[in-house]
């Protein structure tokens, strides 16, 4: 899940810079890494021994928060992206609580995790 957080974090900063191709890249990576995480551990057991079905949670997550983000990216709509990102974080936290990990509280990132990527859509390379 660290790789999911890494990509979601960078997606935020790519969208903040309105670098929509890079935002799309990080959206794709976020979805892909979520899928891998769920493939690795598809079912978790809570403290009462009940199964938490992560594939079902992921499907709902892809159909709503991730879908909203995709629409915002396609429309190049920063305000819609911000709303969708907050909705995504709320749903991430709902999953964390369902898996009895309420101490994993996602938030809007304060700085990018990746310092080697230039988020400026008008940047030229190399500098």
Short mmCIF file of N, CA and C in Angstrom, two decimals:
data_model
loop_
_atom_site.label_atom_id
_atom_site.label_comp_id
_atom_site.label_asym_id
_atom_site.label_seq_id
_atom_site.Cartn_x
_atom_site.Cartn_y
_atom_site.Cartn_z
N UNK A 1 0.81 -1.19 0.00
CA UNK A 1 0.00 0.00 0.00
C UNK A 1 0.86 1.27 0.00
N UNK A 2 2.13 1.14 0.34
CA UNK A 2 3.01 2.31 0.30
C UNK A 2 3.11 2.83 -1.13
N UNK A 3 3.15 1.93 -2.09
CA UNK A 3 3.24 2.37 -3.49
C UNK A 3 1.94 3.04 -3.94
N UNK A 4 0.81 2.63 -3.37
CA UNK A 4 -0.46 3.29 -3.67
C UNK A 4 -0.41 4.72 -3.15
N UNK A 5 0.02 4.89 -1.93
CA UNK A 5 0.12 6.23 -1.34
C UNK A 5 1.09 7.10 -2.13
N UNK A 6 2.21 6.54 -2.53
CA UNK A 6 3.21 7.27 -3.30
C UNK A 6 2.60 7.82 -4.60
N UNK A 7 1.90 6.96 -5.33
CA UNK A 7 1.32 7.38 -6.60
C UNK A 7 0.15 8.34 -6.41
N UNK A 8 -0.68 8.11 -5.40
CA UNK A 8 -1.80 9.01 -5.12
C UNK A 8 -1.28 10.39 -4.71
N UNK A 9 -0.20 10.40 -3.94
CA UNK A 9 0.42 11.65 -3.53
C UNK A 9 0.89 12.43 -4.75
N UNK A 10 1.61 11.80 -5.63
CA UNK A 10 2.12 12.48 -6.82
C UNK A 10 0.99 12.88 -7.77
N UNK A 11 -0.09 12.10 -7.79
CA UNK A 11 -1.25 12.47 -8.60
C UNK A 11 -1.78 13.83 -8.13
N UNK A 12 -1.83 14.04 -6.83
CA UNK A 12 -2.31 15.31 -6.28
C UNK A 12 -1.48 16.48 -6.82
N UNK A 13 -0.16 16.36 -6.79
CA UNK A 13 0.71 17.46 -7.21
C UNK A 13 0.72 17.64 -8.72
N UNK A 14 0.56 16.57 -9.45
CA UNK A 14 0.45 16.69 -10.91
C UNK A 14 -0.83 17.46 -11.27
N UNK A 15 -1.93 17.14 -10.59
CA UNK A 15 -3.19 17.85 -10.85
C UNK A 15 -3.10 19.29 -10.37
N UNK A 16 -2.44 19.51 -9.25
CA UNK A 16 -2.30 20.87 -8.74
C UNK A 16 -1.56 21.75 -9.75
N UNK A 17 -0.60 21.16 -10.48
CA UNK A 17 0.14 21.88 -11.52
C UNK A 17 -0.62 21.88 -12.85
N UNK A 18 -1.78 21.22 -12.86
CA UNK A 18 -2.59 21.05 -14.07
C UNK A 18 -1.80 20.39 -15.20
N UNK A 19 -0.97 19.45 -14.78
CA UNK A 19 -0.24 18.62 -15.73
C UNK A 19 -1.08 17.35 -15.90
N UNK A 20 -2.07 17.44 -16.78
CA UNK A 20 -3.07 16.37 -16.90
C UNK A 20 -2.51 15.07 -17.43
N UNK A 21 -1.54 15.06 -18.37
CA UNK A 21 -0.97 13.76 -18.77
C UNK A 21 -0.25 13.07 -17.60
N UNK A 22 0.46 13.85 -16.78
CA UNK A 22 1.14 13.26 -15.63
C UNK A 22 0.12 12.83 -14.57
N UNK A 23 -0.93 13.61 -14.40
CA UNK A 23 -2.00 13.23 -13.47
C UNK A 23 -2.61 11.90 -13.90
N UNK A 24 -2.85 11.75 -15.19
CA UNK A 24 -3.40 10.50 -15.71
C UNK A 24 -2.45 9.34 -15.46
N UNK A 25 -1.16 9.57 -15.65
CA UNK A 25 -0.16 8.54 -15.39
C UNK A 25 -0.25 8.07 -13.93
N UNK A 26 -0.26 9.03 -13.01
CA UNK A 26 -0.31 8.65 -11.59
C UNK A 26 -1.66 8.05 -11.20
N UNK A 27 -2.73 8.44 -11.87
CA UNK A 27 -4.03 7.80 -11.63
C UNK A 27 -3.94 6.33 -12.04
N UNK A 28 -3.37 6.09 -13.22
CA UNK A 28 -3.21 4.71 -13.70
C UNK A 28 -2.37 3.88 -12.73
N UNK A 29 -1.29 4.48 -12.26
CA UNK A 29 -0.40 3.77 -11.33
C UNK A 29 -1.11 3.49 -10.00
N UNK A 30 -1.86 4.46 -9.52
CA UNK A 30 -2.60 4.27 -8.27
C UNK A 30 -3.57 3.09 -8.40
N UNK A 31 -4.33 3.07 -9.48
CA UNK A 31 -5.29 1.97 -9.69
C UNK A 31 -4.56 0.64 -9.82
N UNK A 32 -3.49 0.61 -10.59
CA UNK A 32 -2.74 -0.62 -10.79
C UNK A 32 -2.17 -1.16 -9.48
N UNK A 33 -1.62 -0.28 -8.65
CA UNK A 33 -1.03 -0.72 -7.40
C UNK A 33 -2.09 -1.15 -6.39
N UNK A 34 -3.25 -0.51 -6.43
CA UNK A 34 -4.36 -0.98 -5.60
C UNK A 34 -4.75 -2.41 -6.00
N UNK A 35 -4.83 -2.63 -7.29
CA UNK A 35 -5.20 -3.97 -7.77
C UNK A 35 -4.19 -5.02 -7.33
N UNK A 36 -2.91 -4.68 -7.39
CA UNK A 36 -1.88 -5.63 -6.96
C UNK A 36 -1.98 -5.89 -5.46
N UNK A 37 -2.19 -4.84 -4.68
CA UNK A 37 -2.29 -5.01 -3.23
C UNK A 37 -3.44 -5.94 -2.88
N UNK A 38 -4.56 -5.80 -3.58
CA UNK A 38 -5.72 -6.65 -3.30
C UNK A 38 -5.49 -8.07 -3.80
N UNK A 39 -4.75 -8.22 -4.88
CA UNK A 39 -4.42 -9.58 -5.36
C UNK A 39 -3.54 -10.31 -4.36
N UNK A 40 -2.64 -9.59 -3.74
CA UNK A 40 -1.71 -10.21 -2.79
C UNK A 40 -2.44 -10.66 -1.54
N UNK A 41 -3.31 -9.80 -1.00
CA UNK A 41 -4.09 -10.15 0.19
C UNK A 41 -5.55 -9.80 -0.10
N UNK A 42 -6.30 -10.72 -0.72
CA UNK A 42 -7.67 -10.40 -1.09
C UNK A 42 -8.67 -10.41 0.08
N UNK A 43 -8.37 -11.20 1.08
CA UNK A 43 -9.29 -11.30 2.23
C UNK A 43 -8.49 -11.06 3.50
N UNK A 44 -8.99 -10.16 4.31
CA UNK A 44 -8.42 -9.93 5.64
C UNK A 44 -9.44 -10.39 6.66
N UNK A 45 -8.98 -10.80 7.80
CA UNK A 45 -9.89 -11.16 8.88
C UNK A 45 -9.84 -10.07 9.93
N UNK A 46 -11.02 -9.69 10.41
CA UNK A 46 -11.07 -8.70 11.48
C UNK A 46 -10.83 -9.41 12.81
N UNK A 47 -10.85 -8.67 13.89
CA UNK A 47 -10.54 -9.25 15.21
C UNK A 47 -11.58 -10.27 15.66
N UNK A 48 -12.78 -10.23 15.06
CA UNK A 48 -13.81 -11.22 15.39
C UNK A 48 -13.75 -12.43 14.46
N UNK A 49 -12.78 -12.45 13.56
CA UNK A 49 -12.63 -13.57 12.64
C UNK A 49 -13.46 -13.45 11.38
N UNK A 50 -14.19 -12.34 11.20
CA UNK A 50 -15.00 -12.13 10.00
C UNK A 50 -14.09 -11.73 8.84
N UNK A 51 -14.49 -12.17 7.67
CA UNK A 51 -13.70 -11.84 6.48
C UNK A 51 -14.05 -10.45 5.96
N UNK A 52 -13.03 -9.69 5.64
CA UNK A 52 -13.18 -8.40 4.97
C UNK A 52 -12.76 -8.64 3.53
N UNK A 53 -13.72 -8.57 2.63
CA UNK A 53 -13.50 -8.90 1.22
C UNK A 53 -12.98 -7.67 0.49
N UNK A 54 -11.66 -7.60 0.32
CA UNK A 54 -11.05 -6.44 -0.31
C UNK A 54 -11.36 -6.31 -1.80
N UNK A 55 -11.50 -7.41 -2.56
CA UNK A 55 -11.89 -7.23 -3.97
C UNK A 55 -13.23 -6.52 -4.13
N UNK A 56 -14.19 -6.81 -3.25
CA UNK A 56 -15.49 -6.12 -3.32
C UNK A 56 -15.35 -4.64 -3.00
N UNK A 57 -14.54 -4.34 -1.99
CA UNK A 57 -14.30 -2.94 -1.63
C UNK A 57 -13.60 -2.23 -2.78
N UNK A 58 -12.61 -2.88 -3.38
CA UNK A 58 -11.89 -2.26 -4.50
C UNK A 58 -12.82 -2.00 -5.68
N UNK A 59 -13.70 -2.92 -5.97
CA UNK A 59 -14.63 -2.72 -7.08
C UNK A 59 -15.49 -1.47 -6.85
N UNK A 60 -16.01 -1.32 -5.65
CA UNK A 60 -16.80 -0.14 -5.32
C UNK A 60 -15.94 1.12 -5.40
N UNK A 61 -14.71 1.02 -4.97
CA UNK A 61 -13.78 2.14 -5.01
C UNK A 61 -13.49 2.57 -6.45
N UNK A 62 -13.29 1.59 -7.33
CA UNK A 62 -13.05 1.90 -8.74
C UNK A 62 -14.28 2.49 -9.40
N UNK A 63 -15.46 2.04 -9.00
CA UNK A 63 -16.69 2.50 -9.63
C UNK A 63 -17.12 3.89 -9.18
N UNK A 64 -16.59 4.35 -8.07
CA UNK A 64 -17.04 5.66 -7.59
C UNK A 64 -15.89 6.65 -7.44
N UNK A 65 -15.07 6.61 -6.40
CA UNK A 65 -14.04 7.64 -6.26
C UNK A 65 -13.05 7.68 -7.43
N UNK A 66 -12.55 6.52 -7.84
CA UNK A 66 -11.59 6.54 -8.95
C UNK A 66 -12.25 6.98 -10.25
N UNK A 67 -13.50 6.60 -10.43
CA UNK A 67 -14.23 7.03 -11.62
C UNK A 67 -14.41 8.55 -11.63
N UNK A 68 -14.73 9.12 -10.48
CA UNK A 68 -14.87 10.57 -10.39
C UNK A 68 -13.56 11.28 -10.71
N UNK A 69 -12.47 10.73 -10.20
CA UNK A 69 -11.17 11.33 -10.50
C UNK A 69 -10.87 11.25 -11.99
N UNK A 70 -11.17 10.12 -12.60
CA UNK A 70 -10.92 9.97 -14.03
C UNK A 70 -11.71 10.99 -14.83
N UNK A 71 -12.96 11.21 -14.44
CA UNK A 71 -13.78 12.22 -15.13
C UNK A 71 -13.17 13.61 -15.01
N UNK A 72 -12.67 13.94 -13.83
CA UNK A 72 -12.05 15.25 -13.61
C UNK A 72 -10.78 15.41 -14.44
N UNK A 73 -9.99 14.34 -14.51
CA UNK A 73 -8.75 14.38 -15.29
C UNK A 73 -9.08 14.55 -16.77
N UNK A 74 -10.03 13.78 -17.25
CA UNK A 74 -10.43 13.88 -18.66
C UNK A 74 -10.94 15.28 -18.99
N UNK A 75 -11.69 15.86 -18.07
CA UNK A 75 -12.25 17.20 -18.28
C UNK A 75 -11.23 18.31 -17.98
N UNK A 76 -10.08 17.92 -17.42
CA UNK A 76 -9.05 18.89 -17.02
C UNK A 76 -9.66 19.95 -16.09
N UNK A 77 -10.44 19.43 -15.13
CA UNK A 77 -11.18 20.28 -14.20
C UNK A 77 -10.55 20.18 -12.81
N UNK A 78 -9.76 21.17 -12.46
CA UNK A 78 -9.02 21.15 -11.19
C UNK A 78 -9.96 21.10 -9.99
N UNK A 79 -11.00 21.91 -9.99
CA UNK A 79 -11.93 21.93 -8.85
C UNK A 79 -12.62 20.58 -8.67
N UNK A 80 -13.03 19.99 -9.76
CA UNK A 80 -13.67 18.67 -9.71
C UNK A 80 -12.66 17.62 -9.23
N UNK A 81 -11.41 17.78 -9.64
CA UNK A 81 -10.37 16.85 -9.18
C UNK A 81 -10.20 16.95 -7.66
N UNK A 82 -10.14 18.17 -7.14
CA UNK A 82 -9.97 18.36 -5.69
C UNK A 82 -11.11 17.68 -4.94
N UNK A 83 -12.34 17.89 -5.39
CA UNK A 83 -13.49 17.24 -4.74
C UNK A 83 -13.37 15.72 -4.84
N UNK A 84 -12.98 15.23 -6.02
CA UNK A 84 -12.84 13.79 -6.20
C UNK A 84 -11.72 13.20 -5.37
N UNK A 85 -10.65 13.94 -5.21
CA UNK A 85 -9.52 13.45 -4.41
C UNK A 85 -9.93 13.34 -2.94
N UNK A 86 -10.64 14.35 -2.46
CA UNK A 86 -11.12 14.29 -1.07
C UNK A 86 -12.07 13.11 -0.88
N UNK A 87 -12.93 12.88 -1.86
CA UNK A 87 -13.85 11.73 -1.81
C UNK A 87 -13.07 10.42 -1.81
N UNK A 88 -11.99 10.37 -2.60
CA UNK A 88 -11.14 9.18 -2.63
C UNK A 88 -10.54 8.93 -1.25
N UNK A 89 -10.03 9.98 -0.61
CA UNK A 89 -9.43 9.82 0.71
C UNK A 89 -10.44 9.35 1.74
N UNK A 90 -11.67 9.86 1.67
CA UNK A 90 -12.72 9.41 2.58
C UNK A 90 -12.98 7.92 2.40
N UNK A 91 -12.98 7.47 1.14
CA UNK A 91 -13.22 6.06 0.87
C UNK A 91 -12.02 5.20 1.25
N UNK A 92 -10.83 5.72 1.10
CA UNK A 92 -9.64 5.00 1.58
C UNK A 92 -9.77 4.77 3.08
N UNK A 93 -10.15 5.82 3.78
CA UNK A 93 -10.26 5.69 5.23
C UNK A 93 -11.37 4.72 5.63
N UNK A 94 -12.46 4.70 4.89
CA UNK A 94 -13.53 3.75 5.17
C UNK A 94 -13.01 2.32 5.05
N UNK A 95 -12.18 2.07 4.05
CA UNK A 95 -11.59 0.74 3.89
C UNK A 95 -10.63 0.44 5.04
N UNK A 96 -9.84 1.41 5.43
CA UNK A 96 -8.91 1.21 6.55
C UNK A 96 -9.67 0.85 7.81
N UNK A 97 -10.78 1.54 8.04
CA UNK A 97 -11.59 1.23 9.22
C UNK A 97 -12.19 -0.17 9.12
N UNK A 98 -12.67 -0.54 7.92
CA UNK A 98 -13.24 -1.89 7.74
C UNK A 98 -12.20 -2.97 8.01
N UNK A 99 -10.93 -2.67 7.70
CA UNK A 99 -9.84 -3.62 7.93
C UNK A 99 -9.24 -3.46 9.33
N UNK A 100 -9.94 -2.71 10.19
CA UNK A 100 -9.51 -2.45 11.56
C UNK A 100 -8.13 -1.79 11.63
N UNK A 101 -7.94 -0.81 10.75
CA UNK A 101 -6.72 -0.02 10.75
C UNK A 101 -7.09 1.48 10.72
N UNK A 102 -7.93 1.90 11.69
CA UNK A 102 -8.40 3.29 11.67
C UNK A 102 -7.29 4.31 11.93
N UNK A 103 -6.14 3.84 12.37
CA UNK A 103 -5.01 4.73 12.62
C UNK A 103 -4.32 5.14 11.32
N UNK A 104 -4.69 4.51 10.19
CA UNK A 104 -4.17 4.90 8.88
C UNK A 104 -5.12 5.95 8.31
N UNK A 105 -4.84 7.21 8.60
CA UNK A 105 -5.72 8.32 8.21
C UNK A 105 -5.10 9.09 7.05
N UNK A 106 -5.57 8.86 5.84
CA UNK A 106 -5.00 9.60 4.71
C UNK A 106 -5.38 11.08 4.77
N UNK A 107 -4.54 11.89 4.15
CA UNK A 107 -4.79 13.33 4.12
C UNK A 107 -4.28 13.91 2.80
N UNK A 108 -4.70 15.14 2.55
CA UNK A 108 -4.17 15.85 1.40
C UNK A 108 -2.66 16.00 1.63
N UNK A 109 -1.84 15.61 0.67
CA UNK A 109 -0.39 15.70 0.90
C UNK A 109 0.10 17.15 0.94
N UNK A 110 1.14 17.36 1.72
CA UNK A 110 1.71 18.69 1.87
C UNK A 110 2.88 18.93 0.92
N UNK A 111 3.54 17.86 0.51
CA UNK A 111 4.65 17.98 -0.43
C UNK A 111 4.76 16.68 -1.21
N UNK A 112 5.30 16.75 -2.44
CA UNK A 112 5.40 15.53 -3.24
C UNK A 112 6.41 14.55 -2.64
N UNK A 113 6.12 13.28 -2.79
CA UNK A 113 7.07 12.25 -2.35
C UNK A 113 8.24 12.13 -3.31
N UNK A 114 8.02 12.54 -4.52
CA UNK A 114 9.04 12.38 -5.56
C UNK A 114 9.67 13.73 -5.88
N UNK A 115 10.96 13.89 -5.60
CA UNK A 115 11.62 15.16 -5.87
C UNK A 115 12.31 15.17 -7.24
N UNK A 116 12.34 14.04 -7.91
CA UNK A 116 13.02 14.00 -9.21
C UNK A 116 12.06 14.23 -10.37
N UNK A 117 10.77 14.34 -10.09
CA UNK A 117 9.78 14.60 -11.14
C UNK A 117 9.40 16.08 -11.11
N UNK A 118 9.48 16.71 -12.26
CA UNK A 118 9.05 18.10 -12.39
C UNK A 118 7.57 18.08 -12.77
N UNK A 119 6.74 18.65 -11.93
CA UNK A 119 5.30 18.62 -12.16
C UNK A 119 4.82 19.71 -13.11
N UNK A 120 5.69 20.66 -13.43
CA UNK A 120 5.33 21.77 -14.31
C UNK A 120 5.04 21.26 -15.72
N UNK A 121 3.81 21.45 -16.22
CA UNK A 121 3.48 20.94 -17.56
C UNK A 121 4.21 21.68 -18.68
N UNK A 122 4.78 22.84 -18.39
CA UNK A 122 5.50 23.62 -19.40
C UNK A 122 7.01 23.51 -19.27
N UNK A 123 7.47 22.64 -18.40
CA UNK A 123 8.90 22.49 -18.20
C UNK A 123 9.56 21.85 -19.42
N UNK A 124 10.79 22.18 -19.63
CA UNK A 124 11.59 21.51 -20.65
C UNK A 124 12.66 20.70 -19.93
N UNK A 125 13.09 19.68 -20.58
CA UNK A 125 14.08 18.80 -19.96
C UNK A 125 15.21 18.57 -20.94
N UNK A 126 16.42 18.48 -20.54
CA UNK A 126 16.89 18.75 -19.18
C UNK A 126 17.00 20.23 -18.91
N UNK A 127 17.06 20.57 -17.63
CA UNK A 127 17.18 21.99 -17.26
C UNK A 127 18.58 22.46 -17.51
#
